[in-house]
Short mmCIF file of C-alpha atoms in Angstrom, two decimals:
data_model
loop_
_atom_site.label_atom_id
_atom_site.label_comp_id
_atom_site.label_asym_id
_atom_site.label_seq_id
_atom_site.Cartn_x
_atom_site.Cartn_y
_atom_site.Cartn_z
CA MET A 1 103.75 43.98 135.01
CA ARG A 2 105.68 45.75 132.29
CA GLN A 3 102.50 46.55 130.47
CA ASN A 4 100.98 48.07 133.58
CA MET A 5 104.07 50.21 134.04
CA ILE A 6 103.85 51.49 130.45
CA VAL A 7 100.17 52.34 130.92
CA VAL A 8 100.90 54.20 134.16
CA VAL A 9 103.74 56.20 132.57
CA ALA A 10 101.57 57.04 129.55
CA ALA A 11 98.68 58.12 131.80
CA LEU A 12 101.04 60.23 133.90
CA ALA A 13 102.47 61.90 130.78
CA ALA A 14 98.96 62.60 129.46
CA ALA A 15 97.94 64.11 132.79
CA ILE A 16 101.01 66.38 132.83
CA LEU A 17 100.35 67.54 129.27
CA ALA A 18 96.68 68.20 130.08
CA CYS A 19 97.63 70.28 133.14
CA ALA A 20 100.22 72.23 131.14
CA GLY A 21 97.66 72.92 128.42
CA ALA A 22 95.10 74.12 130.97
CA VAL A 23 97.66 76.43 132.58
CA ALA A 24 98.59 77.81 129.16
CA PHE A 25 94.96 78.64 128.38
CA ILE A 26 94.38 80.26 131.76
CA THR A 27 97.49 82.45 131.68
CA LEU A 28 96.81 86.17 131.78
CA GLY A 29 98.14 88.44 129.04
CA PRO A 30 100.35 91.51 129.79
CA ASP A 31 97.37 93.87 129.65
CA GLY A 32 95.40 91.86 132.23
CA ASP A 33 93.00 90.25 129.73
CA ARG A 34 92.74 86.51 129.35
CA ASP A 35 94.30 85.78 126.00
CA ALA A 36 94.44 82.05 125.31
CA GLY A 37 94.96 82.73 121.61
CA ARG A 38 98.34 84.37 122.12
CA VAL A 39 99.57 81.65 124.49
CA SER A 40 98.58 78.81 122.19
CA GLY A 41 100.17 80.47 119.16
CA THR A 42 97.03 81.64 117.39
CA SER A 43 96.25 85.26 116.88
CA ALA A 44 94.02 87.40 119.05
CA PRO A 45 90.43 88.14 118.00
CA PRO A 46 90.10 90.80 115.27
CA SER A 47 88.76 93.45 117.66
CA GLN A 48 91.88 93.20 119.84
CA GLN A 49 94.16 93.23 116.78
CA GLN A 50 92.50 96.42 115.57
CA ASP A 51 92.85 98.11 118.97
CA ARG A 52 96.56 97.25 119.15
CA SER A 53 97.30 98.46 115.62
CA GLN A 54 95.56 101.75 116.41
CA GLU A 55 97.63 102.10 119.58
CA ARG A 56 100.84 101.60 117.57
CA GLU A 57 99.75 104.24 115.05
CA ARG A 58 99.12 106.77 117.80
CA THR A 59 102.35 106.07 119.66
CA SER A 60 104.82 105.91 116.76
CA PRO A 61 103.69 107.92 113.76
CA GLU A 62 105.77 107.53 110.64
CA PRO A 63 107.48 110.68 109.42
CA ARG A 64 105.79 112.29 106.47
CA PRO A 65 107.88 113.69 103.62
CA THR A 66 108.03 117.44 103.33
CA VAL A 67 107.94 119.04 99.92
CA THR A 68 109.62 122.41 99.56
CA VAL A 69 108.92 124.49 96.51
CA THR A 70 111.50 127.14 95.77
CA GLU A 71 110.47 129.79 93.33
CA PRO A 72 113.13 130.95 90.90
CA ARG A 73 114.67 134.27 91.79
CA THR A 74 115.76 136.96 89.43
CA ALA A 75 118.86 138.72 90.65
CA VAL A 76 118.41 142.44 91.09
CA PRO A 77 121.33 144.84 91.25
CA GLY A 78 122.12 145.59 94.87
CA GLN A 79 124.39 148.60 94.55
CA PRO A 80 124.67 151.50 92.13
CA GLY A 81 126.60 150.51 89.02
CA GLU A 82 125.95 146.81 89.64
CA SER A 83 124.17 145.06 86.77
CA ALA A 84 121.84 142.09 86.97
CA ALA A 85 124.69 139.97 85.55
CA ASP A 86 126.92 141.16 88.41
CA ALA A 87 124.26 140.21 90.95
CA ASN A 88 123.87 136.77 89.34
CA PHE A 89 127.66 136.37 89.40
CA LEU A 90 127.81 137.18 93.12
CA GLU A 91 125.07 134.67 93.88
CA LEU A 92 126.77 132.00 91.78
CA ILE A 93 130.20 132.35 93.40
CA ALA A 94 128.59 132.35 96.85
CA ALA A 95 126.76 129.12 95.95
CA ASP A 96 130.12 127.66 94.89
CA GLY A 97 131.63 128.48 98.29
CA ILE A 98 133.71 131.45 97.21
CA VAL A 99 133.75 134.21 99.83
CA ALA A 100 134.88 137.64 98.66
CA PRO A 101 133.74 141.24 99.06
CA ASP A 102 131.20 142.07 96.36
CA ASP A 103 133.03 145.08 94.94
CA TRP A 104 136.36 143.20 94.78
CA ALA A 105 134.75 140.16 93.11
CA ILE A 106 133.15 142.30 90.39
CA GLU A 107 136.37 144.27 89.90
CA ALA A 108 138.39 141.03 89.73
CA GLY A 109 135.94 139.51 87.26
CA ARG A 110 136.31 142.51 84.94
CA ALA A 111 140.09 142.62 85.38
CA THR A 112 140.66 138.91 84.68
CA CYS A 113 138.14 138.48 81.86
CA GLY A 114 140.02 137.65 78.68
CA GLN A 115 143.38 137.12 80.42
CA ASP A 116 145.30 133.88 80.17
CA TYR A 117 144.82 131.49 83.07
CA ALA A 118 148.24 132.09 84.67
CA SER A 119 147.74 135.87 84.82
CA ALA A 120 144.16 135.54 86.09
CA ARG A 121 145.28 132.98 88.70
CA GLU A 122 148.02 135.30 89.95
CA TYR A 123 145.62 138.27 90.19
CA LEU A 124 142.91 136.26 91.98
CA THR A 125 145.16 134.41 94.44
CA ASP A 126 147.00 137.64 95.26
CA GLY A 127 143.58 139.06 96.06
CA GLY A 128 142.92 136.23 98.52
CA LEU A 129 141.08 133.64 96.42
CA TYR A 130 142.03 130.01 97.00
CA ASP A 131 143.85 128.32 94.15
CA HIS A 132 141.14 125.64 93.80
CA HIS A 133 138.49 128.37 93.31
CA VAL A 134 140.21 130.20 90.46
CA GLN A 135 138.71 128.21 87.55
CA THR A 136 135.27 128.24 89.15
CA PHE A 137 135.47 132.03 89.59
CA LEU A 138 136.45 132.51 85.94
CA ASP A 139 133.76 130.11 84.72
CA ASP A 140 131.07 131.81 86.81
CA TRP A 141 132.04 135.20 85.34
CA MET A 142 131.83 133.87 81.78
CA ILE A 143 128.47 132.16 82.45
CA THR A 144 126.80 135.19 83.97
CA HIS A 145 128.28 137.87 81.72
CA GLY A 146 128.21 135.94 78.45
CA GLY A 147 131.92 136.45 77.91
CA CYS A 148 134.07 139.52 78.32
#
């Protein structure tokens, strides 16, 4: 009797597994197609894989890098009496974050060139330049004008 019970339980378990397997193979995919491969853990046929990868490409394109080419500029004097070195100086201090009227900056550069740091600092900060910009201002003048 025990043997018969074991056989019945084994047959019942096999029948349940067979039904579950059949249901898994009959299940519809999310797009309405029968897709037994996805349910059983294997991949979809190559034609479906290709279609899906093309859909992903169309829906979420990867950003492409942009290359910007900047041509070098030669500074040209903007006002009468302003040299190319003055124009370069004005561009350089602006790039360094120093904001000052052009005529004052050129005048201050000429006035402080060759002075000791303390005197130049006093002149420039009295004129409105921030203390942390003083050395940069002096360096930019020396770079663009080749000294005093």
